[in-house]
PDB file of C-alpha atoms in Angstrom:
ATOM      1  CA  UNK T 249     160.638  93.916 109.910  1.00 29.00           C
ATOM      2  CA  UNK T 250     159.097  94.080 113.362  1.00 35.00           C
ATOM      3  CA  UNK T 251     155.340  93.634 113.417  1.00 41.00           C
ATOM      4  CA  UNK T 252     152.825  94.749 116.064  1.00 46.00           C
ATOM      5  CA  UNK T 253     152.550  91.194 117.394  1.00 47.00           C
ATOM      6  CA  UNK T 254     156.325  91.178 117.997  1.00 52.00           C
ATOM      7  CA  UNK T 255     156.195  94.301 120.122  1.00 52.00           C
ATOM      8  CA  UNK T 256     155.203  94.575 123.780  1.00 55.00           C
ATOM      9  CA  UNK T 257     151.989  96.377 124.559  1.00 77.00           C
ATOM     10  CA  UNK T 258     152.303 100.004 125.606  1.00 91.00           C
ATOM     11  CA  UNK T 259     152.891 100.706 129.303  1.00 92.00           C
ATOM     12  CA  UNK T 260     150.112 102.472 131.196  1.00 96.00           C
ATOM     13  CA  UNK T 261     150.455 104.918 134.082  1.00 97.00           C
ATOM     14  CA  UNK T 262     148.251 106.762 136.533  1.00 98.00           C
ATOM     15  CA  UNK T 263     147.538 110.261 135.227  1.00 98.00           C
ATOM     16  CA  UNK T 264     148.402 112.175 138.376  1.00 98.00           C
ATOM     17  CA  UNK T 265     145.623 112.153 140.939  1.00 98.00           C
ATOM     18  CA  UNK T 266     142.814 112.020 138.346  1.00 98.00           C
ATOM     19  CA  UNK T 267     142.053 108.350 138.856  1.00 98.00           C
ATOM     20  CA  UNK T 268     142.577 107.851 135.118  1.00 98.00           C
ATOM     21  CA  UNK T 269     145.023 105.312 133.756  1.00 98.00           C
ATOM     22  CA  UNK T 270     146.557 106.155 130.385  1.00 98.00           C
ATOM     23  CA  UNK T 271     148.967 104.708 127.866  1.00 98.00           C
ATOM     24  CA  UNK T 272     152.308 106.514 127.812  1.00 98.00           C
ATOM     25  CA  UNK T 273     151.724 107.372 124.154  1.00 98.00           C
ATOM     26  CA  UNK T 274     148.567 109.271 123.258  1.00 98.00           C
ATOM     27  CA  UNK T 275     147.215 109.281 119.712  1.00 98.00           C
ATOM     28  CA  UNK T 276     146.912 112.921 118.692  1.00 98.00           C
ATOM     29  CA  UNK T 277     144.397 113.918 116.046  1.00 98.00           C
ATOM     30  CA  UNK T 278     145.361 117.574 115.607  1.00 96.00           C
ATOM     31  CA  UNK T 279     148.574 117.757 113.584  1.00 95.00           C
ATOM     32  CA  UNK T 280     148.583 121.199 111.965  1.00 91.00           C
ATOM     33  CA  UNK T 281     144.969 121.304 113.136  1.00 91.00           C
ATOM     34  CA  UNK T 282     142.414 124.074 113.325  1.00 90.00           C
ATOM     35  CA  UNK T 283     139.306 125.352 111.672  1.00 92.00           C
ATOM     36  CA  UNK T 284     137.691 121.925 111.749  1.00 93.00           C
ATOM     37  CA  UNK T 285     140.441 119.900 110.102  1.00 95.00           C
ATOM     38  CA  UNK T 286     143.862 118.362 110.684  1.00 97.00           C
ATOM     39  CA  UNK T 287     146.253 115.992 108.962  1.00 96.00           C
ATOM     40  CA  UNK T 288     144.445 113.200 110.789  1.00 98.00           C
ATOM     41  CA  UNK T 289     140.953 114.254 109.677  1.00 98.00           C
ATOM     42  CA  UNK T 290     142.334 114.459 106.135  1.00 98.00           C
ATOM     43  CA  UNK T 291     142.702 110.658 106.285  1.00 98.00           C
ATOM     44  CA  UNK T 292     138.912 110.437 106.095  1.00 98.00           C
ATOM     45  CA  UNK T 293     136.442 108.744 108.400  1.00 98.00           C
ATOM     46  CA  UNK T 294     137.487 105.187 107.610  1.00 98.00           C
ATOM     47  CA  UNK T 295     141.177 105.982 107.344  1.00 98.00           C
ATOM     48  CA  UNK T 296     141.533 107.643 110.740  1.00 98.00           C
ATOM     49  CA  UNK T 297     139.157 105.376 112.635  1.00 98.00           C
ATOM     50  CA  UNK T 298     140.958 102.280 111.353  1.00 98.00           C
ATOM     51  CA  UNK T 299     144.331 103.791 112.298  1.00 98.00           C
ATOM     52  CA  UNK T 300     143.032 104.529 115.798  1.00 98.00           C
ATOM     53  CA  UNK T 301     141.985 100.896 116.098  1.00 98.00           C
ATOM     54  CA  UNK T 302     145.380  99.754 114.839  1.00 97.00           C
ATOM     55  CA  UNK T 303     146.985 101.899 117.550  1.00 98.00           C
ATOM     56  CA  UNK T 304     144.515 100.540 120.112  1.00 97.00           C
ATOM     57  CA  UNK T 305     145.689  97.022 119.311  1.00 96.00           C
ATOM     58  CA  UNK T 306     149.215  98.234 120.104  1.00 96.00           C
ATOM     59  CA  UNK T 307     148.015  99.404 123.540  1.00 97.00           C
ATOM     60  CA  UNK T 308     147.617 103.084 122.636  1.00 98.00           C
ATOM     61  CA  UNK T 309     144.378 103.708 124.505  1.00 98.00           C
ATOM     62  CA  UNK T 310     144.772 107.428 125.219  1.00 98.00           C
ATOM     63  CA  UNK T 311     143.147 109.399 122.374  1.00 98.00           C
ATOM     64  CA  UNK T 312     143.401 113.168 122.075  1.00 98.00           C
ATOM     65  CA  UNK T 313     140.915 115.283 120.129  1.00 98.00           C
ATOM     66  CA  UNK T 314     139.551 118.817 120.090  1.00 97.00           C
ATOM     67  CA  UNK T 315     136.566 120.628 118.721  1.00 96.00           C
ATOM     68  CA  UNK T 316     138.805 122.493 116.286  1.00 95.00           C
ATOM     69  CA  UNK T 317     140.377 119.389 114.759  1.00 97.00           C
ATOM     70  CA  UNK T 318     137.222 118.064 113.135  1.00 97.00           C
ATOM     71  CA  UNK T 319     137.914 114.542 114.404  1.00 98.00           C
ATOM     72  CA  UNK T 320     135.032 113.834 116.791  1.00 98.00           C
ATOM     73  CA  UNK T 321     133.235 111.753 114.179  1.00 98.00           C
ATOM     74  CA  UNK T 322     136.370 109.716 113.517  1.00 98.00           C
ATOM     75  CA  UNK T 323     136.981 109.139 117.212  1.00 98.00           C
ATOM     76  CA  UNK T 324     133.356 108.094 117.686  1.00 98.00           C
ATOM     77  CA  UNK T 325     133.576 105.505 114.913  1.00 98.00           C
ATOM     78  CA  UNK T 326     136.644 103.921 116.477  1.00 98.00           C
ATOM     79  CA  UNK T 327     135.290 104.213 120.014  1.00 98.00           C
ATOM     80  CA  UNK T 328     132.140 102.324 119.024  1.00 98.00           C
ATOM     81  CA  UNK T 329     134.251  99.288 118.120  1.00 98.00           C
ATOM     82  CA  UNK T 330     135.989  98.863 121.480  1.00 98.00           C
ATOM     83  CA  UNK T 331     134.960  98.677 125.125  1.00 98.00           C
ATOM     84  CA  UNK T 332     134.396 102.320 126.102  1.00 98.00           C
ATOM     85  CA  UNK T 333     136.032 101.974 129.513  1.00 97.00           C
ATOM     86  CA  UNK T 334     139.326 100.888 127.915  1.00 97.00           C
ATOM     87  CA  UNK T 335     139.911 104.253 126.214  1.00 98.00           C
ATOM     88  CA  UNK T 336     140.819 107.557 127.865  1.00 98.00           C
ATOM     89  CA  UNK T 337     139.423 110.299 125.651  1.00 98.00           C
ATOM     90  CA  UNK T 338     140.362 113.987 125.680  1.00 98.00           C
ATOM     91  CA  UNK T 339     138.705 116.838 123.855  1.00 98.00           C
ATOM     92  CA  UNK T 340     138.999 120.607 124.172  1.00 98.00           C
ATOM     93  CA  UNK T 341     136.849 123.719 124.055  1.00 98.00           C
ATOM     94  CA  UNK T 342     137.777 127.276 123.107  1.00 97.00           C
ATOM     95  CA  UNK T 343     134.547 128.622 124.607  1.00 98.00           C
ATOM     96  CA  UNK T 344     134.810 130.855 127.663  1.00 97.00           C
ATOM     97  CA  UNK T 345     131.196 131.825 128.328  1.00 98.00           C
ATOM     98  CA  UNK T 346     129.506 129.315 130.666  1.00 98.00           C
ATOM     99  CA  UNK T 347     126.455 128.787 128.457  1.00 98.00           C
ATOM    100  CA  UNK T 348     128.722 128.064 125.479  1.00 98.00           C
ATOM    101  CA  UNK T 349     130.854 125.656 127.497  1.00 98.00           C
ATOM    102  CA  UNK T 350     127.728 123.761 128.591  1.00 98.00           C
ATOM    103  CA  UNK T 351     126.493 123.626 125.000  1.00 98.00           C
ATOM    104  CA  UNK T 352     129.904 122.433 123.836  1.00 98.00           C
ATOM    105  CA  UNK T 353     130.001 119.565 126.328  1.00 98.00           C
ATOM    106  CA  UNK T 354     126.519 118.407 125.343  1.00 98.00           C
ATOM    107  CA  UNK T 355     127.445 118.597 121.653  1.00 98.00           C
ATOM    108  CA  UNK T 356     130.752 116.812 122.205  1.00 98.00           C
ATOM    109  CA  UNK T 357     128.910 113.946 123.898  1.00 98.00           C
ATOM    110  CA  UNK T 358     126.591 113.639 120.894  1.00 98.00           C
ATOM    111  CA  UNK T 359     129.392 113.860 118.347  1.00 98.00           C
ATOM    112  CA  UNK T 360     131.569 111.368 120.206  1.00 98.00           C
ATOM    113  CA  UNK T 361     128.549 109.109 120.850  1.00 98.00           C
ATOM    114  CA  UNK T 362     129.494 108.557 124.468  1.00 98.00           C
ATOM    115  CA  UNK T 363     127.882 109.102 127.864  1.00 98.00           C
ATOM    116  CA  UNK T 364     130.979 110.744 129.314  1.00 98.00           C
ATOM    117  CA  UNK T 365     134.274 112.318 128.258  1.00 98.00           C
ATOM    118  CA  UNK T 366     137.333 111.497 130.315  1.00 99.00           C
ATOM    119  CA  UNK T 367     139.089 114.869 129.976  1.00 99.00           C
ATOM    120  CA  UNK T 368     137.912 118.265 128.735  1.00 99.00           C
ATOM    121  CA  UNK T 369     140.525 120.997 128.485  1.00 98.00           C
ATOM    122  CA  UNK T 370     140.242 124.739 128.082  1.00 98.00           C
ATOM    123  CA  UNK T 371     142.003 125.003 124.742  1.00 98.00           C
ATOM    124  CA  UNK T 372     144.747 127.413 123.721  1.00 96.00           C
ATOM    125  CA  UNK T 373     145.060 129.598 126.819  1.00 98.00           C
ATOM    126  CA  UNK T 374     147.298 132.550 125.979  1.00 97.00           C
ATOM    127  CA  UNK T 375     147.112 134.894 128.967  1.00 97.00           C
ATOM    128  CA  UNK T 376     148.433 134.726 132.514  1.00 98.00           C
ATOM    129  CA  UNK T 377     145.120 135.991 133.881  1.00 98.00           C
ATOM    130  CA  UNK T 378     143.078 133.081 132.542  1.00 98.00           C
ATOM    131  CA  UNK T 379     142.126 131.889 136.071  1.00 98.00           C
ATOM    132  CA  UNK T 380     140.172 135.141 136.374  1.00 98.00           C
ATOM    133  CA  UNK T 381     138.952 135.657 132.807  1.00 98.00           C
ATOM    134  CA  UNK T 382     137.923 132.003 132.375  1.00 98.00           C
ATOM    135  CA  UNK T 383     136.471 131.579 135.874  1.00 98.00           C
ATOM    136  CA  UNK T 384     132.901 131.142 134.605  1.00 98.00           C
ATOM    137  CA  UNK T 385     134.022 128.540 132.081  1.00 98.00           C
ATOM    138  CA  UNK T 386     135.895 126.680 134.796  1.00 98.00           C
ATOM    139  CA  UNK T 387     132.827 126.674 137.029  1.00 98.00           C
ATOM    140  CA  UNK T 388     130.718 125.289 134.195  1.00 98.00           C
ATOM    141  CA  UNK T 389     133.195 122.490 133.540  1.00 98.00           C
ATOM    142  CA  UNK T 390     133.168 121.724 137.272  1.00 98.00           C
ATOM    143  CA  UNK T 391     129.373 121.419 137.123  1.00 98.00           C
ATOM    144  CA  UNK T 392     129.665 119.044 134.177  1.00 98.00           C
ATOM    145  CA  UNK T 393     132.165 117.031 136.176  1.00 98.00           C
ATOM    146  CA  UNK T 394     129.808 116.870 139.147  1.00 98.00           C
ATOM    147  CA  UNK T 395     127.074 115.573 136.814  1.00 98.00           C
ATOM    148  CA  UNK T 396     129.359 112.793 135.587  1.00 98.00           C
ATOM    149  CA  UNK T 397     129.539 114.132 132.041  1.00 98.00           C
ATOM    150  CA  UNK T 398     133.297 114.532 132.260  1.00 98.00           C
ATOM    151  CA  UNK T 399     135.824 112.970 134.589  1.00 98.00           C
ATOM    152  CA  UNK T 400     138.654 115.502 134.644  1.00 98.00           C
ATOM    153  CA  UNK T 401     139.234 119.109 133.628  1.00 98.00           C
ATOM    154  CA  UNK T 402     142.315 121.041 132.675  1.00 98.00           C
ATOM    155  CA  UNK T 403     144.249 123.333 130.402  1.00 98.00           C
ATOM    156  CA  UNK T 404     146.156 123.448 127.149  1.00 98.00           C
ATOM    157  CA  UNK T 405     148.443 126.494 127.245  1.00 97.00           C
ATOM    158  CA  UNK T 406     150.125 128.372 124.399  1.00 96.00           C
ATOM    159  CA  UNK T 407     151.886 131.083 126.395  1.00 97.00           C
ATOM    160  CA  UNK T 408     154.461 131.056 129.188  1.00 98.00           C
ATOM    161  CA  UNK T 409     152.384 133.259 131.466  1.00 98.00           C
ATOM    162  CA  UNK T 410     149.368 131.040 130.960  1.00 98.00           C
ATOM    163  CA  UNK T 411     151.442 127.926 131.607  1.00 98.00           C
ATOM    164  CA  UNK T 412     152.933 129.407 134.769  1.00 98.00           C
ATOM    165  CA  UNK T 413     149.444 130.274 135.995  1.00 98.00           C
ATOM    166  CA  UNK T 414     148.279 126.742 135.212  1.00 98.00           C
ATOM    167  CA  UNK T 415     151.131 125.274 137.243  1.00 98.00           C
ATOM    168  CA  UNK T 416     150.167 127.478 140.195  1.00 98.00           C
ATOM    169  CA  UNK T 417     146.397 127.045 139.963  1.00 98.00           C
ATOM    170  CA  UNK T 418     144.654 124.333 141.969  1.00 97.00           C
ATOM    171  CA  UNK T 419     141.902 124.025 139.353  1.00 98.00           C
ATOM    172  CA  UNK T 420     143.361 121.861 136.580  1.00 98.00           C
ATOM    173  CA  UNK T 421     143.303 118.127 137.054  1.00 98.00           C
ATOM    174  CA  UNK T 422     145.284 117.763 133.817  1.00 98.00           C
ATOM    175  CA  UNK T 423     147.797 119.963 131.995  1.00 98.00           C
ATOM    176  CA  UNK T 424     148.722 119.546 128.329  1.00 98.00           C
ATOM    177  CA  UNK T 425     152.173 121.105 127.908  1.00 98.00           C
ATOM    178  CA  UNK T 426     154.341 121.862 124.873  1.00 98.00           C
ATOM    179  CA  UNK T 427     157.758 120.276 125.422  1.00 98.00           C
ATOM    180  CA  UNK T 428     160.717 119.217 123.260  1.00 98.00           C
ATOM    181  CA  UNK T 429     164.497 119.383 123.459  1.00 97.00           C
ATOM    182  CA  UNK T 430     164.827 122.217 120.911  1.00 96.00           C
ATOM    183  CA  UNK T 431     162.288 124.643 122.362  1.00 96.00           C
ATOM    184  CA  UNK T 432     160.405 124.544 119.059  1.00 95.00           C
ATOM    185  CA  UNK T 433     156.842 125.941 119.222  1.00 94.00           C
ATOM    186  CA  UNK T 434     157.024 125.946 123.015  1.00 97.00           C
ATOM    187  CA  UNK T 435     155.812 128.389 125.660  1.00 97.00           C
ATOM    188  CA  UNK T 436     159.349 128.996 126.897  1.00 97.00           C
ATOM    189  CA  UNK T 437     162.839 127.510 127.133  1.00 97.00           C
ATOM    190  CA  UNK T 438     162.889 123.735 127.750  1.00 97.00           C
ATOM    191  CA  UNK T 439     164.517 124.026 131.195  1.00 97.00           C
ATOM    192  CA  UNK T 440     161.912 126.515 132.377  1.00 98.00           C
ATOM    193  CA  UNK T 441     159.046 124.404 131.072  1.00 98.00           C
ATOM    194  CA  UNK T 442     160.555 121.329 132.695  1.00 98.00           C
ATOM    195  CA  UNK T 443     160.476 123.126 136.057  1.00 98.00           C
ATOM    196  CA  UNK T 444     156.801 123.955 135.569  1.00 98.00           C
ATOM    197  CA  UNK T 445     156.059 120.345 134.653  1.00 98.00           C
ATOM    198  CA  UNK T 446     157.830 119.267 137.853  1.00 98.00           C
ATOM    199  CA  UNK T 447     155.666 121.681 139.843  1.00 98.00           C
ATOM    200  CA  UNK T 448     152.513 120.306 138.239  1.00 98.00           C
ATOM    201  CA  UNK T 449     153.426 116.674 138.863  1.00 98.00           C
ATOM    202  CA  UNK T 450     154.402 117.337 142.476  1.00 98.00           C
ATOM    203  CA  UNK T 451     151.018 119.026 142.868  1.00 98.00           C
ATOM    204  CA  UNK T 452     149.246 115.831 141.854  1.00 98.00           C
ATOM    205  CA  UNK T 453     148.253 116.985 138.385  1.00 98.00           C
ATOM    206  CA  UNK T 454     148.201 114.756 135.349  1.00 98.00           C
ATOM    207  CA  UNK T 455     150.616 116.074 132.722  1.00 98.00           C
ATOM    208  CA  UNK T 456     151.077 115.025 129.135  1.00 98.00           C
ATOM    209  CA  UNK T 457     153.389 116.573 126.582  1.00 98.00           C
ATOM    210  CA  UNK T 458     152.651 117.822 123.090  1.00 98.00           C
ATOM    211  CA  UNK T 459     154.857 119.196 120.281  1.00 97.00           C
ATOM    212  CA  UNK T 460     157.345 116.455 121.130  1.00 97.00           C
ATOM    213  CA  UNK T 461     158.722 116.648 117.568  1.00 96.00           C
ATOM    214  CA  UNK T 462     158.131 120.393 117.250  1.00 92.00           C
ATOM    215  CA  UNK T 463     155.199 122.404 115.996  1.00 81.00           C
ATOM    216  CA  UNK T 464     155.322 121.374 112.353  1.00 75.00           C
ATOM    217  CA  UNK T 465     157.242 118.166 112.822  1.00 78.00           C
ATOM    218  CA  UNK T 466     160.595 119.947 112.456  1.00 86.00           C
ATOM    219  CA  UNK T 467     162.266 117.406 114.759  1.00 91.00           C
ATOM    220  CA  UNK T 468     161.016 114.328 112.929  1.00 91.00           C
ATOM    221  CA  UNK T 469     164.451 113.829 111.361  1.00 91.00           C
ATOM    222  CA  UNK T 470     165.410 112.201 114.661  1.00 94.00           C
ATOM    223  CA  UNK T 471     162.264 111.067 116.483  1.00 95.00           C
ATOM    224  CA  UNK T 472     164.290 108.827 118.775  1.00 97.00           C
ATOM    225  CA  UNK T 473     166.139 111.815 120.216  1.00 97.00           C
ATOM    226  CA  UNK T 474     162.892 113.764 120.618  1.00 97.00           C
ATOM    227  CA  UNK T 475     161.061 110.957 122.385  1.00 97.00           C
ATOM    228  CA  UNK T 476     164.055 110.029 124.539  1.00 97.00           C
ATOM    229  CA  UNK T 477     164.354 113.608 125.767  1.00 97.00           C
ATOM    230  CA  UNK T 478     160.727 113.826 126.859  1.00 97.00           C
ATOM    231  CA  UNK T 479     160.624 110.397 128.478  1.00 96.00           C
ATOM    232  CA  UNK T 480     163.963 110.648 130.292  1.00 95.00           C
ATOM    233  CA  UNK T 481     164.344 114.378 130.985  1.00 96.00           C
ATOM    234  CA  UNK T 482     160.817 115.372 132.014  1.00 97.00           C
ATOM    235  CA  UNK T 483     158.203 114.163 134.459  1.00 96.00           C
ATOM    236  CA  UNK T 484     155.295 113.989 132.009  1.00 98.00           C
ATOM    237  CA  UNK T 485     153.077 110.969 132.468  1.00 98.00           C
ATOM    238  CA  UNK T 486     152.483 110.595 128.732  1.00 98.00           C
ATOM    239  CA  UNK T 487     153.056 112.320 125.428  1.00 98.00           C
ATOM    240  CA  UNK T 488     150.691 112.975 122.547  1.00 98.00           C
ATOM    241  CA  UNK T 489     151.865 112.543 118.968  1.00 97.00           C
ATOM    242  CA  UNK T 490     149.899 112.939 115.771  1.00 97.00           C
ATOM    243  CA  UNK T 491     150.258 109.968 113.451  1.00 97.00           C
ATOM    244  CA  UNK T 492     148.997 109.374 109.929  1.00 97.00           C
ATOM    245  CA  UNK T 493     150.250 105.873 109.097  1.00 98.00           C
ATOM    246  CA  UNK T 494     150.760 102.462 110.620  1.00 98.00           C
ATOM    247  CA  UNK T 495     154.503 102.894 110.177  1.00 97.00           C
ATOM    248  CA  UNK T 496     154.414 106.035 112.337  1.00 97.00           C
ATOM    249  CA  UNK T 497     152.348 104.266 114.973  1.00 97.00           C
ATOM    250  CA  UNK T 498     154.821 101.388 115.077  1.00 96.00           C
ATOM    251  CA  UNK T 499     157.866 103.657 115.192  1.00 96.00           C
ATOM    252  CA  UNK T 500     156.551 106.018 117.860  1.00 97.00           C
ATOM    253  CA  UNK T 501     155.112 103.238 119.999  1.00 96.00           C
ATOM    254  CA  UNK T 502     158.367 101.325 119.846  1.00 95.00           C
ATOM    255  CA  UNK T 503     160.430 104.378 120.786  1.00 96.00           C
ATOM    256  CA  UNK T 504     158.145 105.430 123.646  1.00 96.00           C
ATOM    257  CA  UNK T 505     158.191 101.912 125.018  1.00 94.00           C
ATOM    258  CA  UNK T 506     161.966 101.749 124.668  1.00 94.00           C
ATOM    259  CA  UNK T 507     162.683 105.016 126.438  1.00 94.00           C
ATOM    260  CA  UNK T 508     159.849 105.141 128.949  1.00 88.00           C
ATOM    261  CA  UNK T 509     160.992 106.107 132.404  1.00 48.00           C
ATOM    262  CA  UNK T 510     160.269 103.597 135.148  1.00 44.00           C
ATOM    263  CA  UNK T 511     157.709 105.271 137.415  1.00 43.00           C
ATOM    264  CA  UNK T 512     156.902 108.966 137.583  1.00 40.00           C
TER     265      UNK T 512
END
């Protein structure tokens, strides 16, 4: 059986024009997540933090969280055991009022026990007019960025209109996009989403893919096919996958490394 020491460390890439360098595989902590819990938070504080560190030793240094996943504490415990600058950390806010966004960022910093957050996304955008309706939230995140509290801002879209608007908007530094070969739990057909990803990348945005194996893991019967599609057929810089065991970390890391496109 192949062990972590037998495997090459994960490739890293520039995340668009953000200035951030990320591993091609991101450790997701929100599988079937919401309401303050996820399959990853269900592992417990020690269970998830130790798995994050196991992944870190494999070169998976891009960690993805959100306020709604209930995993800030777990991420903080793992983060405290490594050099902070070696991890790229994402979290997300569902707040849209500027005062709530500011309060969220301050709370996230406390919960994550860090002086800065690499990426903060507006979570679960579902309307094409979000650049107008979320303008105050965007301005607040920009102010936090100017203060050095966060390094990049962006969107996580759950609607084709919202995703199209995100591809056209100059505001996001980073886009988190649902993409898989089957169109499962996606904003639109794979070919259409691929075109939007291309537009984002050409515009200098950092793009990473989620739902690589579907919304509820319905493509996990053939993870190799799912990962190969995203790495070879799209221009995403990285992909985020929720993992709950060392075996999953090893399998996904090995497949991403195997199929990773050369350059983006």
